[in-house]
Structures are given as structure tokens and as C-alpha cells.
CSV table of C-alpha atoms and ligand atoms in Angstrom, one decimal:
chain,number,residue,atom,x,y,z
A,1,UNK,CA,-35.2,-30.5,27.0
A,2,UNK,CA,-33.1,-33.4,27.3
A,3,UNK,CA,-30.6,-33.3,24.1
A,4,UNK,CA,-31.1,-36.3,22.1
A,5,UNK,CA,-27.4,-36.3,20.6
A,6,UNK,CA,-24.6,-37.7,22.3
A,7,UNK,CA,-22.4,-35.4,24.5
A,8,UNK,CA,-18.8,-35.6,26.4
A,9,UNK,CA,-17.6,-33.0,28.2
A,10,UNK,CA,-14.0,-31.9,29.3
A,11,UNK,CA,-13.4,-29.4,31.7
A,12,UNK,CA,-10.3,-27.1,32.1
A,13,UNK,CA,-8.4,-27.7,34.8
A,14,UNK,CA,-7.5,-24.0,35.1
A,15,UNK,CA,-9.6,-20.8,33.4
A,16,UNK,CA,-7.8,-18.2,31.8
A,17,UNK,CA,-10.6,-16.0,32.6
A,18,UNK,CA,-8.5,-14.7,35.5
A,19,UNK,CA,-5.4,-13.5,33.1
A,20,UNK,CA,-7.8,-11.7,30.6
A,21,UNK,CA,-8.9,-8.0,31.0
A,22,UNK,CA,-12.6,-8.2,29.8
A,23,UNK,CA,-13.2,-4.3,29.2
A,24,UNK,CA,-12.8,-3.1,25.7
A,25,UNK,CA,-11.3,-6.0,24.0
A,26,UNK,CA,-11.1,-6.3,20.8
A,27,UNK,CA,-13.0,-8.3,18.7
A,28,UNK,CA,-12.7,-11.6,17.8
A,29,UNK,CA,-9.3,-12.5,19.1
A,30,UNK,CA,-9.7,-13.8,22.4
A,31,UNK,CA,-11.5,-17.1,23.3
A,32,UNK,CA,-12.7,-18.7,25.7
A,33,UNK,CA,-11.8,-22.1,27.9
A,34,UNK,CA,-14.1,-24.5,25.9
A,35,UNK,CA,-14.9,-25.3,22.5
A,36,UNK,CA,-17.5,-27.7,20.9
A,37,UNK,CA,-16.3,-29.8,18.2
A,38,UNK,CA,-18.3,-32.8,16.5
A,39,UNK,CA,-17.3,-34.8,13.2
A,40,UNK,CA,-19.8,-36.1,10.5
A,41,UNK,CA,-19.3,-40.1,9.1
A,42,UNK,CA,-21.1,-42.4,7.5
A,43,UNK,CA,-24.1,-40.1,7.2
A,44,UNK,CA,-24.3,-39.1,10.8
A,45,UNK,CA,-23.4,-36.8,13.5
A,46,UNK,CA,-21.1,-38.7,16.4
A,47,UNK,CA,-20.8,-38.1,19.8
A,48,UNK,CA,-20.2,-33.9,20.8
A,49,UNK,CA,-17.5,-32.9,22.4
A,50,UNK,CA,-17.6,-30.0,24.8
A,51,UNK,CA,-13.8,-29.6,25.7
A,52,UNK,CA,-10.3,-27.2,26.2
A,53,UNK,CA,-10.4,-24.6,23.4
A,54,UNK,CA,-7.1,-25.8,21.1
A,55,UNK,CA,-5.8,-26.1,18.0
A,56,UNK,CA,-7.4,-28.9,15.4
A,57,UNK,CA,-5.1,-31.0,13.3
A,58,UNK,CA,-5.9,-31.1,9.8
A,59,UNK,CA,-4.3,-33.0,6.8
A,60,UNK,CA,-2.9,-30.5,3.7
A,61,UNK,CA,-5.2,-32.7,1.4
A,62,UNK,CA,-8.6,-31.2,3.6
A,63,UNK,CA,-11.3,-30.4,1.2
A,64,UNK,CA,-12.3,-27.1,2.8
A,65,UNK,CA,-9.1,-24.9,2.2
A,66,UNK,CA,-9.1,-26.2,-1.4
A,67,UNK,CA,-12.7,-25.5,-2.6
A,68,UNK,CA,-14.3,-23.5,0.5
A,69,UNK,CA,-17.1,-26.0,1.5
A,70,UNK,CA,-17.4,-23.7,4.4
A,71,UNK,CA,-19.8,-21.5,6.5
A,72,UNK,CA,-20.7,-19.8,9.7
A,73,UNK,CA,-22.4,-17.8,11.7
A,74,UNK,CA,-22.3,-15.2,14.6
A,75,UNK,CA,-24.8,-14.7,17.8
A,76,UNK,CA,-24.5,-12.9,20.8
A,77,UNK,CA,-24.7,-13.5,24.6
A,78,UNK,CA,-25.7,-11.0,27.5
A,79,UNK,CA,-25.6,-10.7,30.7
A,80,UNK,CA,-28.3,-8.8,32.9
A,81,UNK,CA,-27.6,-6.9,36.0
A,82,UNK,CA,-29.0,-10.0,38.1
A,83,UNK,CA,-26.3,-11.7,36.4
A,84,UNK,CA,-28.3,-14.1,34.0
A,85,UNK,CA,-27.2,-14.6,30.7
A,86,UNK,CA,-29.1,-14.9,27.5
A,87,UNK,CA,-28.7,-15.8,23.9
A,88,UNK,CA,-30.1,-13.4,21.0
A,89,UNK,CA,-32.6,-15.5,18.6
A,90,UNK,CA,-29.9,-18.0,18.1
A,91,UNK,CA,-32.6,-20.1,16.7
A,92,UNK,CA,-33.3,-17.7,13.4
A,93,UNK,CA,-29.5,-18.3,13.0
A,94,UNK,CA,-30.2,-21.9,13.4
A,95,UNK,CA,-32.0,-21.6,10.5
A,96,UNK,CA,-30.2,-19.5,8.5
A,97,UNK,CA,-27.4,-22.0,9.0
A,98,UNK,CA,-29.2,-24.9,7.5
A,99,UNK,CA,-29.8,-22.5,4.3
A,100,UNK,CA,-26.3,-21.9,4.1
A,101,UNK,CA,-25.3,-25.9,4.4
A,102,UNK,CA,-28.0,-26.7,2.0
A,103,UNK,CA,-26.8,-24.2,-0.8
A,104,UNK,CA,-23.1,-25.2,-0.4
A,105,UNK,CA,-24.1,-28.8,-0.3
A,106,UNK,CA,-23.6,-29.9,3.2
A,107,UNK,CA,-25.3,-32.0,5.7
A,108,UNK,CA,-28.0,-30.1,8.2
A,109,UNK,CA,-26.7,-29.7,11.1
A,110,UNK,CA,-29.7,-31.0,14.3
A,111,UNK,CA,-31.3,-28.8,16.7
A,112,UNK,CA,-30.0,-30.6,19.6
A,113,UNK,CA,-26.4,-30.0,18.4
A,114,UNK,CA,-26.8,-26.2,17.4
A,115,UNK,CA,-29.0,-25.3,20.0
A,116,UNK,CA,-28.4,-27.4,23.0
A,117,UNK,CA,-24.8,-27.8,22.1
A,118,UNK,CA,-24.3,-23.6,22.1
A,119,UNK,CA,-26.7,-23.5,25.2
A,120,UNK,CA,-24.0,-26.3,26.9
A,121,UNK,CA,-21.2,-24.7,25.7
A,122,UNK,CA,-22.1,-20.8,26.6
A,123,UNK,CA,-23.5,-22.0,30.4
A,124,UNK,CA,-19.9,-23.8,30.9
A,125,UNK,CA,-18.1,-20.3,30.0
A,126,UNK,CA,-21.1,-18.1,31.3
A,127,UNK,CA,-18.1,-16.4,33.7
A,128,UNK,CA,-16.6,-15.1,30.4
A,129,UNK,CA,-19.7,-13.0,29.1
A,130,UNK,CA,-18.1,-9.4,30.2
A,131,UNK,CA,-20.4,-7.0,32.8
A,132,UNK,CA,-19.4,-4.0,31.1
A,133,UNK,CA,-21.7,-1.5,28.7
A,134,UNK,CA,-22.2,-2.8,25.2
A,135,UNK,CA,-19.9,-5.8,25.8
A,136,UNK,CA,-21.0,-9.5,25.1
A,137,UNK,CA,-19.9,-12.9,24.3
A,138,UNK,CA,-19.9,-13.6,20.5
A,139,UNK,CA,-20.6,-17.1,19.1
A,140,UNK,CA,-19.1,-18.5,16.3
A,141,UNK,CA,-20.3,-21.7,14.5
A,142,UNK,CA,-18.8,-22.8,11.8
A,143,UNK,CA,-19.0,-26.1,9.4
A,144,UNK,CA,-16.2,-27.1,7.2
A,145,UNK,CA,-15.9,-30.4,4.5
A,146,UNK,CA,-13.2,-32.5,6.0
A,147,UNK,CA,-12.6,-35.4,3.2
A,148,UNK,CA,-8.8,-36.2,2.8
A,149,UNK,CA,-9.4,-35.5,-0.9
A,150,UNK,CA,-8.5,-32.9,-3.4
A,151,UNK,CA,-11.1,-34.2,-6.1
A,152,UNK,CA,-13.6,-31.4,-6.7
A,153,UNK,CA,-17.1,-33.0,-5.3
A,154,UNK,CA,-18.6,-32.9,-2.1
A,155,UNK,CA,-17.2,-34.1,0.9
A,156,UNK,CA,-18.4,-37.6,2.7
A,157,UNK,CA,-17.1,-36.0,5.9
A,158,UNK,CA,-17.3,-32.8,7.8
A,159,UNK,CA,-16.4,-31.2,11.5
A,160,UNK,CA,-19.4,-28.6,13.1
A,161,UNK,CA,-17.8,-26.7,15.5
A,162,UNK,CA,-18.5,-23.7,17.8
A,163,UNK,CA,-15.8,-21.0,19.6
A,164,UNK,CA,-16.6,-18.2,22.1
A,165,UNK,CA,-15.4,-14.8,21.8
A,166,UNK,CA,-15.9,-12.0,24.5
A,167,UNK,CA,-16.3,-8.8,22.9
A,168,UNK,CA,-16.5,-5.1,23.6
A,169,UNK,CA,-18.2,-2.5,21.1
A,170,UNK,CA,-17.6,-3.4,17.6
A,171,UNK,CA,-17.1,0.1,15.0
A,172,UNK,CA,-17.8,2.7,17.3
A,173,UNK,CA,-16.6,5.5,15.1
A,174,UNK,CA,-19.2,6.2,12.4
A,175,UNK,CA,-18.3,5.1,8.9
A,176,UNK,CA,-17.4,6.4,5.6
A,177,UNK,CA,-18.6,4.2,2.6
A,178,UNK,CA,-17.3,4.3,-1.0
A,179,UNK,CA,-20.3,3.1,-3.3
A,180,UNK,CA,-18.8,0.0,-5.0
A,181,UNK,CA,-18.9,-0.3,-9.1
A,182,UNK,CA,-16.4,-2.2,-10.1
A,183,UNK,CA,-16.2,-5.0,-7.9
A,184,UNK,CA,-19.7,-7.3,-6.7
A,185,UNK,CA,-20.2,-9.4,-3.8
A,186,UNK,CA,-23.4,-11.4,-5.1
A,187,UNK,CA,-25.5,-12.2,-8.1
A,188,UNK,CA,-28.6,-13.2,-8.7
A,189,UNK,CA,-28.4,-17.4,-8.4
A,190,UNK,CA,-25.3,-17.1,-6.8
A,191,UNK,CA,-24.4,-17.2,-2.5
A,192,UNK,CA,-25.0,-14.4,-1.4
A,193,UNK,CA,-27.7,-15.4,0.6
A,194,UNK,CA,-25.4,-17.8,2.6
A,195,UNK,CA,-22.4,-17.3,5.1
A,196,UNK,CA,-20.5,-19.3,2.9
A,197,UNK,CA,-16.6,-17.9,4.0
A,198,UNK,CA,-15.7,-17.4,0.3
A,199,UNK,CA,-18.0,-14.4,0.7
A,200,UNK,CA,-16.0,-12.8,2.6
A,201,UNK,CA,-12.6,-13.7,1.3
A,202,UNK,CA,-13.9,-12.4,-2.4
A,203,UNK,CA,-14.5,-8.9,-0.9
A,204,UNK,CA,-11.8,-8.5,0.7
A,205,UNK,CA,-9.5,-6.8,-2.6
A,206,UNK,CA,-12.7,-4.3,-3.0
A,207,UNK,CA,-12.7,-3.5,0.9
A,208,UNK,CA,-8.9,-2.9,0.4
A,209,UNK,CA,-9.1,-0.5,-2.1
A,210,UNK,CA,-11.9,1.4,-0.7
A,211,UNK,CA,-9.6,1.8,2.6
A,212,UNK,CA,-6.6,3.0,0.2
A,213,UNK,CA,-9.1,5.8,-1.0
A,214,UNK,CA,-10.0,6.5,2.5
A,215,UNK,CA,-13.1,4.6,3.6
A,216,UNK,CA,-14.2,2.3,5.8
A,217,UNK,CA,-16.4,0.0,3.9
A,218,UNK,CA,-18.0,-0.9,0.2
A,219,UNK,CA,-21.6,-0.5,-0.3
A,220,UNK,CA,-22.2,-3.5,-2.9
A,221,UNK,CA,-24.3,-2.2,-5.8
A,222,UNK,CA,-26.3,-4.8,-8.1
A,223,UNK,CA,-23.8,-7.0,-10.7
A,224,UNK,CA,-25.6,-5.6,-13.7
A,225,UNK,CA,-26.2,-1.9,-13.6
A,226,UNK,CA,-24.3,-1.0,-10.1
A,227,UNK,CA,-27.6,0.7,-9.2
A,228,UNK,CA,-29.4,-0.7,-6.3
A,229,UNK,CA,-28.2,-0.8,-3.7
A,230,UNK,CA,-27.2,-4.6,-1.5
A,231,UNK,CA,-25.5,-4.2,1.5
A,232,UNK,CA,-22.7,-2.7,3.4
A,233,UNK,CA,-19.9,-4.6,3.8
A,234,UNK,CA,-20.7,-7.3,6.2
A,235,UNK,CA,-23.5,-5.2,7.1
A,236,UNK,CA,-27.8,-4.7,6.3
A,237,UNK,CA,-28.0,-1.7,5.2
A,238,UNK,CA,-31.2,1.3,6.0
A,239,UNK,CA,-31.6,4.9,4.6
A,240,UNK,CA,-34.0,7.1,6.3
A,241,UNK,CA,-35.9,9.1,3.7
A,242,UNK,CA,-38.3,11.7,4.6
A,243,UNK,CA,-40.7,9.6,7.2
A,244,UNK,CA,-40.1,6.5,5.8
A,245,UNK,CA,-37.5,3.7,6.3
A,246,UNK,CA,-36.2,1.5,3.5
A,247,UNK,CA,-33.6,-1.3,3.2
A,248,UNK,CA,-33.2,-3.8,-0.2
A,249,UNK,CA,-35.4,-6.8,0.2
A,250,UNK,CA,-34.3,-10.0,0.2
A,251,UNK,CA,-36.0,-11.5,-3.3
A,252,UNK,CA,-33.4,-11.5,-5.8
A,253,UNK,CA,-31.3,-13.8,-3.1
A,254,UNK,CA,-27.9,-11.6,-3.2
A,255,UNK,CA,-28.5,-10.3,0.3
A,256,UNK,CA,-27.6,-12.1,3.3
A,257,UNK,CA,-31.2,-12.1,5.7
A,258,UNK,CA,-29.6,-10.9,8.9
A,259,UNK,CA,-31.1,-11.8,12.5
A,260,UNK,CA,-30.8,-7.9,13.5
A,261,UNK,CA,-32.1,-6.6,9.9
A,262,UNK,CA,-35.1,-8.0,10.7
A,263,UNK,CA,-35.0,-7.1,14.6
A,264,UNK,CA,-34.2,-3.4,13.3
A,265,UNK,CA,-37.5,-3.9,11.0
A,266,UNK,CA,-39.8,-4.9,13.8
A,267,UNK,CA,-38.7,-2.4,16.0
A,268,UNK,CA,-38.8,1.2,13.1
A,269,UNK,CA,-42.5,-0.4,13.3
A,270,UNK,CA,-42.8,-0.3,16.9
A,271,UNK,CA,-41.4,3.6,16.4
A,272,UNK,CA,-44.6,4.1,13.8
A,273,UNK,CA,-42.1,4.6,11.1
A,274,UNK,CA,-43.2,3.6,7.0
A,275,UNK,CA,-41.3,0.8,6.4
A,276,UNK,CA,-40.0,-0.9,2.8
A,277,UNK,CA,-38.4,-3.3,2.0
A,278,UNK,CA,-37.6,-3.2,-2.2
A,279,UNK,CA,-34.9,-2.4,-4.4
A,280,UNK,CA,-33.3,1.0,-3.7
A,281,UNK,CA,-31.5,2.6,-6.4
A,282,UNK,CA,-28.5,5.1,-6.1
A,283,UNK,CA,-30.2,7.6,-7.8
A,284,UNK,CA,-33.4,7.7,-5.4
A,285,UNK,CA,-30.8,8.2,-2.6
A,286,UNK,CA,-28.9,10.9,-4.1
A,287,UNK,CA,-32.3,12.5,-5.5
A,288,UNK,CA,-33.1,12.9,-1.5
A,289,UNK,CA,-30.1,13.6,-0.8
A,290,UNK,CA,-30.5,16.5,-3.0
A,291,UNK,CA,-33.8,17.6,-1.7
A,292,UNK,CA,-32.8,17.2,1.9
A,293,UNK,CA,-34.8,14.0,2.7
A,294,UNK,CA,-31.8,11.8,3.1
A,295,UNK,CA,-31.9,11.6,6.9
A,296,UNK,CA,-29.9,8.6,8.6
A,297,UNK,CA,-27.7,5.9,6.8
A,298,UNK,CA,-26.6,2.9,9.0
A,299,UNK,CA,-25.8,-0.4,8.4
A,300,UNK,CA,-26.8,-3.2,10.7
A,301,UNK,CA,-25.4,-6.7,11.9
A,302,UNK,CA,-24.9,-8.9,15.5
A,303,UNK,CA,-21.3,-7.8,15.4
A,304,UNK,CA,-21.7,-4.1,15.6
A,305,UNK,CA,-25.5,-3.9,16.1
A,306,UNK,CA,-26.1,-0.3,14.3
A,307,UNK,CA,-23.2,1.8,12.7
A,308,UNK,CA,-23.6,5.2,11.5
A,309,UNK,CA,-22.4,5.8,8.2
A,310,UNK,CA,-21.3,9.4,8.3
A,311,UNK,CA,-20.8,9.6,4.6
A,312,UNK,CA,-21.6,7.9,1.7
A,313,UNK,CA,-19.9,8.7,-1.9
A,314,UNK,CA,-21.0,8.0,-5.3
A,315,UNK,CA,-18.5,8.8,-8.4
A,316,UNK,CA,-17.4,12.1,-7.4
A,317,UNK,CA,-20.6,13.0,-5.5
A,318,UNK,CA,-20.2,12.7,-1.3
A,319,UNK,CA,-23.0,13.1,1.0
A,320,UNK,CA,-22.1,13.6,4.2
A,321,UNK,CA,-24.6,13.5,7.8
A,322,UNK,CA,-24.8,15.1,10.9
A,323,UNK,CA,-24.8,11.9,12.9
A,324,UNK,CA,-24.9,14.2,16.3
A,325,UNK,CA,-28.5,15.2,15.3
A,326,UNK,CA,-29.4,11.6,14.2
A,327,UNK,CA,-32.7,10.3,15.8
A,328,UNK,CA,-34.3,7.2,14.6
A,329,UNK,CA,-31.1,4.8,14.6
A,330,UNK,CA,-30.0,5.9,17.3
A,331,UNK,CA,-33.4,5.1,19.1
A,332,UNK,CA,-33.3,2.0,17.5
A,333,UNK,CA,-29.8,1.0,19.2
A,334,UNK,CA,-31.1,2.1,22.3
A,335,UNK,CA,-34.2,-0.2,22.2
A,336,UNK,CA,-32.4,-3.3,20.7
A,337,UNK,CA,-29.9,-2.6,23.4
A,338,UNK,CA,-32.2,-2.1,26.6
A,339,UNK,CA,-34.1,-5.6,25.4
A,340,UNK,CA,-30.7,-7.4,25.1
A,341,UNK,CA,-29.1,-5.9,28.4
A,342,UNK,CA,-32.8,-7.1,29.9
A,343,UNK,CA,-33.7,-3.7,30.7
A,344,UNK,CA,-37.0,-3.9,28.4
A,345,UNK,CA,-40.0,-6.2,28.3
A,346,UNK,CA,-38.6,-8.9,25.3
A,347,UNK,CA,-42.2,-8.9,24.2
A,348,UNK,CA,-40.9,-11.2,20.7
A,349,UNK,CA,-39.1,-13.6,22.7
A,350,UNK,CA,-35.9,-12.9,21.3
A,351,UNK,CA,-33.8,-13.9,24.5
A,352,UNK,CA,-33.3,-17.7,25.0
A,353,UNK,CA,-32.2,-17.9,28.5
A,354,UNK,CA,-29.6,-20.4,29.6
B,1,PLP,C1,-23.9,-11.9,8.9
B,1,PLP,C2,-24.3,-10.9,7.7
B,1,PLP,C3,-25.3,-9.6,8.0
B,1,PLP,C4,-25.5,-9.6,9.2
B,1,PLP,O1,-26.6,-10.4,9.4
B,1,PLP,P1,-26.7,-10.8,11.2
B,1,PLP,O2,-27.7,-11.8,11.2
B,1,PLP,O3,-27.8,-9.5,11.7
B,1,PLP,O4,-25.5,-10.6,12.0
B,1,PLP,C5,-25.0,-9.2,6.5
B,1,PLP,N1,-24.9,-9.1,5.9
B,1,PLP,C6,-23.8,-10.0,5.4
B,1,PLP,C7,-23.0,-10.4,4.4
B,1,PLP,C8,-23.2,-11.0,6.3
B,1,PLP,O5,-22.3,-11.8,6.1
């Protein structure tokens, strides 16, 4: 496809790749040689620049820093045995990005910038996709308001960028989770369904308190009664109860509609599990645990794919799980990984080849 947008490509003179060891690289710390940057001015997107990864210069008055009109996405690229590169479901992230943009009163980014620009950028830095098991290239598109003006109003100017970060396995140890009853992440009518920067800053204090109590993350509950479970940190959450898989539904707008969540739902259905998307009460989870039918609990997201939960604490009640005996979550993870690394048929056409 010929991109309608104007692209201007400036390559690095010397790649940093030979000085970087990509094995077991920590998440989000290292960036590739190039980045994408495009400005929105006078009601339109200007020339897309793909250029050496470098700092950006901003005025102290730039609106995003003050009022948080800022959104992002997280996507991964994988390499198969033959060395071909693929991006996992980027069109789903593209659609979600513009849903977030609308909620934050920001202009939509056109597909020929988001998708075609991403493909060009990843292609240019393709050698940065690690070959090691469970490694990938994390793609971070983001947009922020860039008016140099501290009046509270939507900006006229925006900047959209994409940066790339090679990454190893994310949370590789099973997590201990604290069911949150004081702080809230999202309310109906709020921005919980948007990947808006402020959602993450707003969650950090509660997460830090859970960490002080010895937990890795919080399980968010609804704002009114602290009964209905929402998400686990920045991951969607699944419960295997009896022969059913249950995950909270998206209808109240308090849950981020994960691309991994959707992929896990498809995979569970293919495994002939009965799947329910519906409100899930913590009392039902406790009841299932007491009666021995609560089998597995796991979080899903692009960064970690699937994270096992080995302990869930609600008030004084502690639920522990024997992760090493689980059947379903490991099977889902393995099926998704096989598709991602080109070892199984990609029936859903999730992999976009570069
Ligand atoms: C990004 C994110 C997820 C996971 O979404 P994926 O598309 O699967 O990566 C879940 N919850 C929150 C709050 C998120 O920000």
C-alpha cells in the first residue's frame, strides 16, 4: 500500500545494536536506533519524520505536562525461525488509540500514519527484534497535546510519536495480588476504558501501598461497593471456576478492552471452555475458593502476555493457588506464543507481516 501521508526518513550513521545485548533485556529501558515523530498543526498532520532516536525539546508551558492530554498504546513485534518479522494485531491497537483520542478530546491519527508509519519504523529497526525465547520488540505509539499555553482547554497542536524497545520476558514469577477496597481506578463515565496517561499515574499510590504490604499488584474493584472486580494492575483478569472461564465485561466503560484479553477469549473458546463476560463479585470468587472450584487466576496484557496469580488476598481472607498444577493458563499462553512465533497456524490473521 502506498501511504498517503508524507514521510521523511533520516537514518542513523552508526547503529547502537552491536553494543546492546538483547538477551533478558529489562522491559522498557533500551530503545532502538530510530523513532517516528509527526506534528498536528492547523487542523492537519504534517510530514511524518522517521529519524534517529533522540530527546525532544519542549517548552515548560507545554499543555500535556500540566493537564494530561496524553494517550498511548502497547504492541509487540515478533520474529519467527526464518527471521521474518510480524506485528501482533496492530489494527486493534490503532482503533483503540483513536477511541482514547476521542475521549481525551484529541484528533484521530490516520491509519496511514499509525499503521504504515509503524511498519516502516519496525522494518528499519527489524534487527532489534530479539531471537531469544519469549523476547520481542515492544512498540510504543503515543500522542500528547503540545500547545505552549497553560489555559485549561484542548490544545490546537499535538505530537504523535512511536518508539521501539526490545524486551525479554516481563513478569516471569507468579504474582501476589491485593484486592483493593479503598482506592479506585475507574468509574462509569470516567476514562477507565481509555489508555490515557493519567490513569497510570493515578494508580501508583495504591500499588505502592500494596507493595508495602508485600503484594505485587492490586486487583481493582468497582467504585461504589468494592465488590465487582475490574482489572489487575494494568492487566485484564480471568478466573477459571469449575469448567468455566469468567472475565469482567466491558459494558460499564471501567475496563480497558485488552487485545490480549480478546485473544485469550478466542483461545479459551477454541479449547472448548465455556466463557462468560459478566460482572464478577468478589464474594462469588471467595465462595468458589471455599468450595474448591476456583482453579486458576491470571492477568493478561501485551507486556506480560499472561501472568499467573499465585495468591489473592481480600481483607483477611487469603487464597493461594498451586500454579505448577495449572492446565488452562499455560495452555493458552503456549497457544498464543505458537501463533506469535510462527509455530502454529494463524487462523485469525492476527500477525501482520512486515
Ligand atoms: C494496556 C492495558 C491492558 C492490556 O491491554 P492489551 O491490549 O492486552 O495490552 C489492560 N488493562 C489496562 C489498564 C491497560 O492499560
